[in-house]
Tab-separated table of C-alpha atoms in Angstrom:
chain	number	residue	atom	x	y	z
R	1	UNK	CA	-16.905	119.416	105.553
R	2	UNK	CA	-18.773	121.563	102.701
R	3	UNK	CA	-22.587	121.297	103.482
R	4	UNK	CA	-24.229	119.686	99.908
R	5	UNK	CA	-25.502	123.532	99.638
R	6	UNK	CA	-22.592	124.861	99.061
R	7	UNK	CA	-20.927	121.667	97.191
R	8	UNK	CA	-23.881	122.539	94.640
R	9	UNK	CA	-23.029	126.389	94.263
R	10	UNK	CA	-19.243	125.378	93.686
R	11	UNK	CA	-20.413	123.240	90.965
R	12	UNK	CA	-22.861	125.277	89.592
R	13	UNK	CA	-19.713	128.468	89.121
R	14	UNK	CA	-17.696	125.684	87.600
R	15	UNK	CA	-20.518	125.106	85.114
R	16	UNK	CA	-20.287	128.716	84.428
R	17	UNK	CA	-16.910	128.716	83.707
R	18	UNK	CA	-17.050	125.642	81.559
R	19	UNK	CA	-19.843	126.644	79.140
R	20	UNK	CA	-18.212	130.553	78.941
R	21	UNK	CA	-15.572	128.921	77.347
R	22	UNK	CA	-17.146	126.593	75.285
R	23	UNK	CA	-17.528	127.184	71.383
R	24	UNK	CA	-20.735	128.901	70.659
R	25	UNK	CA	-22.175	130.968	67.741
R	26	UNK	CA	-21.236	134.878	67.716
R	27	UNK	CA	-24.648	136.020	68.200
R	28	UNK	CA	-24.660	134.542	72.011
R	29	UNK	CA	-21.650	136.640	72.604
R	30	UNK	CA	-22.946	139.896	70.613
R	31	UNK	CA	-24.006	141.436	74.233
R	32	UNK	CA	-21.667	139.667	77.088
R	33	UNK	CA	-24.025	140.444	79.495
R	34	UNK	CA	-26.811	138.319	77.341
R	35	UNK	CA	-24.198	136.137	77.253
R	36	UNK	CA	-23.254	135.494	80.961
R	37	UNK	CA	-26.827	135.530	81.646
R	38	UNK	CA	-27.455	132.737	78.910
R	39	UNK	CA	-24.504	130.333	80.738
R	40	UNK	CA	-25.779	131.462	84.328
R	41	UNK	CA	-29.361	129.741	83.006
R	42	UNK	CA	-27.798	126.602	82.079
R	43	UNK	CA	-25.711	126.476	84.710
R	44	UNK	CA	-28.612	126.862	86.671
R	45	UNK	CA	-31.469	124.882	85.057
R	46	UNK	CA	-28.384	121.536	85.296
R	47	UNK	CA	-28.651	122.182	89.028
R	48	UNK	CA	-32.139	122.122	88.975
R	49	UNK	CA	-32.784	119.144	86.976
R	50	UNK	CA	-30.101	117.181	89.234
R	51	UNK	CA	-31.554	118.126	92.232
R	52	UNK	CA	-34.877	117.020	90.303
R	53	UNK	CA	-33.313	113.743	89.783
R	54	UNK	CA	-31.551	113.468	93.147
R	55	UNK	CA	-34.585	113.800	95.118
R	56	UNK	CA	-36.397	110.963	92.264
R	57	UNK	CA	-34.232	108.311	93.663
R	58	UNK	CA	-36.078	108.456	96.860
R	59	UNK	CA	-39.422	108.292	95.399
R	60	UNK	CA	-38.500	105.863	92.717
R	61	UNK	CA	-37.763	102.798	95.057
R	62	UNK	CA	-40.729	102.945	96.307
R	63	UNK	CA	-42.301	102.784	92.915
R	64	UNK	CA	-41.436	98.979	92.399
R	65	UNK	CA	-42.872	96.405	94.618
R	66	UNK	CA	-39.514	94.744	95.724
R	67	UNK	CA	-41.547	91.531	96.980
R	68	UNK	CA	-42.651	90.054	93.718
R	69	UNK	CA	-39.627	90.292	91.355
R	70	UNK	CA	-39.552	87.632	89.121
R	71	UNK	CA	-38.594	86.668	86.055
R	72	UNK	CA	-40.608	89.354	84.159
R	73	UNK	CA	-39.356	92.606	82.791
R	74	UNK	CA	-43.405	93.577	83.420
R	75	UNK	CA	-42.440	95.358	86.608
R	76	UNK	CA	-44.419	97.896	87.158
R	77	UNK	CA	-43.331	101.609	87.508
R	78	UNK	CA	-45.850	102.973	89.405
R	79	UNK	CA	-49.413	104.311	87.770
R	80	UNK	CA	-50.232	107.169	85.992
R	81	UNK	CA	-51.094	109.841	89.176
R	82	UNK	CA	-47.657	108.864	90.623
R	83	UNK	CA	-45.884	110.239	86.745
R	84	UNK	CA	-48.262	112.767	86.736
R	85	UNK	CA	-46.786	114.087	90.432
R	86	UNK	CA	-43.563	113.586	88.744
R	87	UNK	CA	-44.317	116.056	85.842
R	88	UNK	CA	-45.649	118.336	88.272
R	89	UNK	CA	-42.564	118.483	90.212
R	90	UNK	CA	-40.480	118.838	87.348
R	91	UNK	CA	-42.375	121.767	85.621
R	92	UNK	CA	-41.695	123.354	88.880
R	93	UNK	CA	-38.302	123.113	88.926
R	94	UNK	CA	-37.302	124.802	85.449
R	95	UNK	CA	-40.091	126.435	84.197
R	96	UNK	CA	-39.244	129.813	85.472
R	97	UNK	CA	-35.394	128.934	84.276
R	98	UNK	CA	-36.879	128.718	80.755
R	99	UNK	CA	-39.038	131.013	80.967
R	100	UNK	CA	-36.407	133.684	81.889
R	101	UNK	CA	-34.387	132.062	79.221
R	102	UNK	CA	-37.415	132.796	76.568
R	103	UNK	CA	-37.111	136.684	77.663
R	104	UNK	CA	-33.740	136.552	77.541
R	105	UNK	CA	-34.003	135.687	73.626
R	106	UNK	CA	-35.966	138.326	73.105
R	107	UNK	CA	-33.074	140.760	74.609
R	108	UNK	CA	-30.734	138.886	72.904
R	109	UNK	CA	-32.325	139.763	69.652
R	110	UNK	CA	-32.966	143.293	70.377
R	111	UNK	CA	-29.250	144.092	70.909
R	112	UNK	CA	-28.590	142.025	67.335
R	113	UNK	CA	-31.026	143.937	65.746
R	114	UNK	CA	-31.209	147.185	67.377
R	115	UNK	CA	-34.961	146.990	66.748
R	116	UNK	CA	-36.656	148.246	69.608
R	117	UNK	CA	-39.678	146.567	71.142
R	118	UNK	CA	-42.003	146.954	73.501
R	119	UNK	CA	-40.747	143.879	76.035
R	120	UNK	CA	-44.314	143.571	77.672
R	121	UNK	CA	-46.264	143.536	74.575
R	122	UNK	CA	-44.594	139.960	74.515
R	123	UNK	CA	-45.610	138.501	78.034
R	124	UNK	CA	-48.030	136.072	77.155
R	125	UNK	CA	-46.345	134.995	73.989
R	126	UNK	CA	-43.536	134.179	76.065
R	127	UNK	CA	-45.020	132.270	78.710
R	128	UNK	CA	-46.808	130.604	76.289
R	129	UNK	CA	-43.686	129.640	74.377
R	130	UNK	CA	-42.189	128.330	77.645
R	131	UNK	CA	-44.487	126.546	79.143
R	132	UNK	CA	-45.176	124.887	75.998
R	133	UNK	CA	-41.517	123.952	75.751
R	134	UNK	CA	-41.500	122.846	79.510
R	135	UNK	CA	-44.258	120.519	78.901
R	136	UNK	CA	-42.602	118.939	75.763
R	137	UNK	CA	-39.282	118.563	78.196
R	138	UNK	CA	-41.474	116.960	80.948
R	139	UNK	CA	-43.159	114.527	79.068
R	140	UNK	CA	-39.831	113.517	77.323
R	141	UNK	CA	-37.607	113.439	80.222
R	142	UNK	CA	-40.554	111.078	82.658
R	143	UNK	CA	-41.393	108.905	79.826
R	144	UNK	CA	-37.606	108.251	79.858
R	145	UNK	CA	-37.024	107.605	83.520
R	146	UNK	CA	-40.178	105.623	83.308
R	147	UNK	CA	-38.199	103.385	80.560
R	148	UNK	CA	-34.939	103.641	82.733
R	149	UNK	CA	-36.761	102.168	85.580
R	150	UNK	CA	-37.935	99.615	84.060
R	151	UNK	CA	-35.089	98.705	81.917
R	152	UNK	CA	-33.151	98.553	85.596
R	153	UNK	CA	-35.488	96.672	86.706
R	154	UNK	CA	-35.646	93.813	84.106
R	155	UNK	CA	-31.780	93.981	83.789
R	156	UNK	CA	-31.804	93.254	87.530
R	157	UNK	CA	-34.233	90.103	87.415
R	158	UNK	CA	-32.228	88.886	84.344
R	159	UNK	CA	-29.178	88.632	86.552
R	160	UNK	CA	-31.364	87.362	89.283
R	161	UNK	CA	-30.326	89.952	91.918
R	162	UNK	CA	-32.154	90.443	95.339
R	163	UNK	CA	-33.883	93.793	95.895
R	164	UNK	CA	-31.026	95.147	97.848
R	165	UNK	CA	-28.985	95.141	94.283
R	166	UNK	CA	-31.924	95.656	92.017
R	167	UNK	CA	-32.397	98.880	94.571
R	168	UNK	CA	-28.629	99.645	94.145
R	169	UNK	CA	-28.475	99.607	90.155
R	170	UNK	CA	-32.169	101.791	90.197
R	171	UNK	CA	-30.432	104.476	92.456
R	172	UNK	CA	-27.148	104.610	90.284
R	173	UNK	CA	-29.665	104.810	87.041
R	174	UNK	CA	-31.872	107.238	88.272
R	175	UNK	CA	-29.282	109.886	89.884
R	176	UNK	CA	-27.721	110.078	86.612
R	177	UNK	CA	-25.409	114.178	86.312
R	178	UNK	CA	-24.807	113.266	82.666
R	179	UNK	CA	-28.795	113.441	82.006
R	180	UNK	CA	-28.871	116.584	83.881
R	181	UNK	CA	-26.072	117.838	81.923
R	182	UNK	CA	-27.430	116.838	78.535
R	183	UNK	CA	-30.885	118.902	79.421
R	184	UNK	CA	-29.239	121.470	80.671
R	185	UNK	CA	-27.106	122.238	77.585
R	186	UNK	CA	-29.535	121.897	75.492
R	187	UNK	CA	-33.246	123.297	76.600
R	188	UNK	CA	-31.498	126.677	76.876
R	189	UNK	CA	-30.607	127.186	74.023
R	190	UNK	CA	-34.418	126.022	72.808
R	191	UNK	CA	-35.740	128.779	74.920
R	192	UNK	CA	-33.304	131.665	74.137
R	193	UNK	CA	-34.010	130.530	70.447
R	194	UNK	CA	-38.077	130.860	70.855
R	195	UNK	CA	-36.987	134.354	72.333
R	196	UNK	CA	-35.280	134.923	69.351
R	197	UNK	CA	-37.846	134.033	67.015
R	198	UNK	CA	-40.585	135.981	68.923
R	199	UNK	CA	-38.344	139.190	68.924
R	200	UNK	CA	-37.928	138.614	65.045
R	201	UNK	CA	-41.227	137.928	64.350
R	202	UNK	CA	-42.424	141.113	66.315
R	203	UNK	CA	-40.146	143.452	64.446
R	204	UNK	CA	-40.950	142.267	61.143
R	205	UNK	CA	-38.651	139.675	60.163
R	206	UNK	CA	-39.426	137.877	56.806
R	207	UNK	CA	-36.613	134.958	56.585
R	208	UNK	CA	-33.935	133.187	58.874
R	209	UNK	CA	-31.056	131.743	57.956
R	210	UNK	CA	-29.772	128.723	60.130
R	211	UNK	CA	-25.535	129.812	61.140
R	212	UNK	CA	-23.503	127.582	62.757
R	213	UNK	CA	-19.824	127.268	63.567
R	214	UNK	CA	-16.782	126.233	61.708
R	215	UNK	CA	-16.602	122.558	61.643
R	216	UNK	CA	-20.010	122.182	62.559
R	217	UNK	CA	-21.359	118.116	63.193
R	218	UNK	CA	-23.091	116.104	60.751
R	219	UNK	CA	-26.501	117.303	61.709
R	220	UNK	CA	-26.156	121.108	61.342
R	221	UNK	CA	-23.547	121.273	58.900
R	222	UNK	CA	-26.097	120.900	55.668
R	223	UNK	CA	-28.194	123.198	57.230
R	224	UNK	CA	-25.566	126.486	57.537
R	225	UNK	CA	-26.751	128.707	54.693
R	226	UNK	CA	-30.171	127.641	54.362
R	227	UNK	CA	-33.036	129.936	54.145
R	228	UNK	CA	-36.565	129.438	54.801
R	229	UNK	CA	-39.768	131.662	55.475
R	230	UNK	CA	-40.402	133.625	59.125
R	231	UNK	CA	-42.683	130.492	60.017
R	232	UNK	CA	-41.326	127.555	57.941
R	233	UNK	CA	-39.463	124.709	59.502
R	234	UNK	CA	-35.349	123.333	58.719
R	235	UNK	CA	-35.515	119.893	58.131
R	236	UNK	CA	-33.126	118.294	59.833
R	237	UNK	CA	-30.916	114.962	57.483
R	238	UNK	CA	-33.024	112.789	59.862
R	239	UNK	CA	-36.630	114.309	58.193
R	240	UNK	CA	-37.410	116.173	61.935
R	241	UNK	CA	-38.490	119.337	60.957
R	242	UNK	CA	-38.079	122.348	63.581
R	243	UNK	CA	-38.029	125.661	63.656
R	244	UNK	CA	-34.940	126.863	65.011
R	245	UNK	CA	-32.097	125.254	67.244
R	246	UNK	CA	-30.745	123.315	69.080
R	247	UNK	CA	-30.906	120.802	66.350
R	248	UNK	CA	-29.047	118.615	68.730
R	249	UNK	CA	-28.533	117.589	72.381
R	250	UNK	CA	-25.594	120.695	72.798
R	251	UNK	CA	-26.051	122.516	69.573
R	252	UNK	CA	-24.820	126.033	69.398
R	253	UNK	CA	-25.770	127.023	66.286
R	254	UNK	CA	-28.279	130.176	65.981
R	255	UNK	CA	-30.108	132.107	63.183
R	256	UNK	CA	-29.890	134.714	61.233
R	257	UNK	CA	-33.146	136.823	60.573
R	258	UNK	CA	-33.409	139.054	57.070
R	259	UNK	CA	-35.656	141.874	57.231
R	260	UNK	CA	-37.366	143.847	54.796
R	261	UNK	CA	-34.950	146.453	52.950
């Protein structure tokens, strides 16, 4: 029987081949081996963050006191040191991902462009840019499983299950590959996109134009062909305001950057 190892690396090639063949904006492909490297990253970073949320189930159960449920949904879901370990681990486990990701944007725009650059010159700036992502993901992703948990949790006392049940439905909430999925297909693109940016800022961009593809969702679509300053923000039809995709949970749009002529 396949060891969960190697159960993980056969899913994590199938992931590859999935996302290669996915739709995505021309200027991912413009280098294939930016590219592969891109979908090897997500593929990747949806390991990571399933492992992440794997190894959470064990630690979660032990965040609810299983002796006093009642009929409150004011559970709690352990304190604030317990999320802040949780964080911790998390940063761990795809910061360098994005963080390769970020200086794989910057590549990425360099064989666009043609620009050269001098890659180092951009080290800080892009561990900046990543960890500031990674903390923006973190945040996000606990204060979600915090709100899982205790959604679970209240769902089970409505019902008026025992803690063997309540434990059940917290596991099958918790250990969730769609959620891994969804991060996965999306943070990339976040990072390779601050990449992007940094590249075009360093070689003197002055505009970017947001590009998507052809029949593009309701979100991006009244964006394609708009142009704004080096350092202005799209505005998305919700009012969110960002500066450059994924304007979505598995948005491959990209930009286009206009130089100087």
């Amino acid at each position: 029987m396949p060891s969960r190892h190697e159960l993980l690396d056969a899913r994590e090639s199938l992931s590859q081949a999935l996302l290669m063949a996915e739709a995505w904006h021309e200027s991912y492909k413009a280098n294939p081996d930016v590219f592969r490297a891109l979908v090897a990253q997500e593929a990747a970073l949806e390991r990571a963050v399933g492992e992440y949320l794997h190894d959470l189930v064990s630690r979660a159960v032990q965040f609810v006191d299983w002796s006093v449920l009642k009929a409150s949904s004011g559970v709690p879901a352990a304190d604030d040191a317990t999320w802040e370990e949780e964080r911790r681990l998390l940063t761990v486990a795809v910061l360098q991902i994005l963080t390769e990701t970020t200086a794989l944007g910057i590549v990425g725009g360099e064989s666009t462009y043609g620009y050269p650059i001098a890659f180092d010159s951009l080290d800080d700036a892009i561990m900046h840019s990543a960890r500031k992502q990674v903390a923006q993901l973190v945040r996000g992703a606990t204060d979600t499983t915090r709100k899982l948990i205790r959604e679970s949790i209240a769902q089970s006392i409505a019902l008026g299950e025992d803690a063997h049940a309540a434990n059940e439905r917290l596991m099958k909430v918790i250990d969730n590959p769609i959620r891994a999925v969804t991060i996965a297909q999306t943070e990339p693109v976040n990072a390779y996109q601050s990449g992007y940016a940094l590249y075009a800022k360093q070689t003197g961009a002055i505009s970017k134009e947001w590009d998507g593809l052809i029949g593009a969702c309701k979100i991006c679509a009244p964006l394609i062909g708009t142009t704004v300053g080096i350092d202005e923000m799209f505005v998305l039809p919700n009012g969110a305001e960002i500066p450059h995709p994924a304007g979505h949970p598995r948005c491959r749009c990209s930009l286009i950057y206009n130089y100087p002529e």
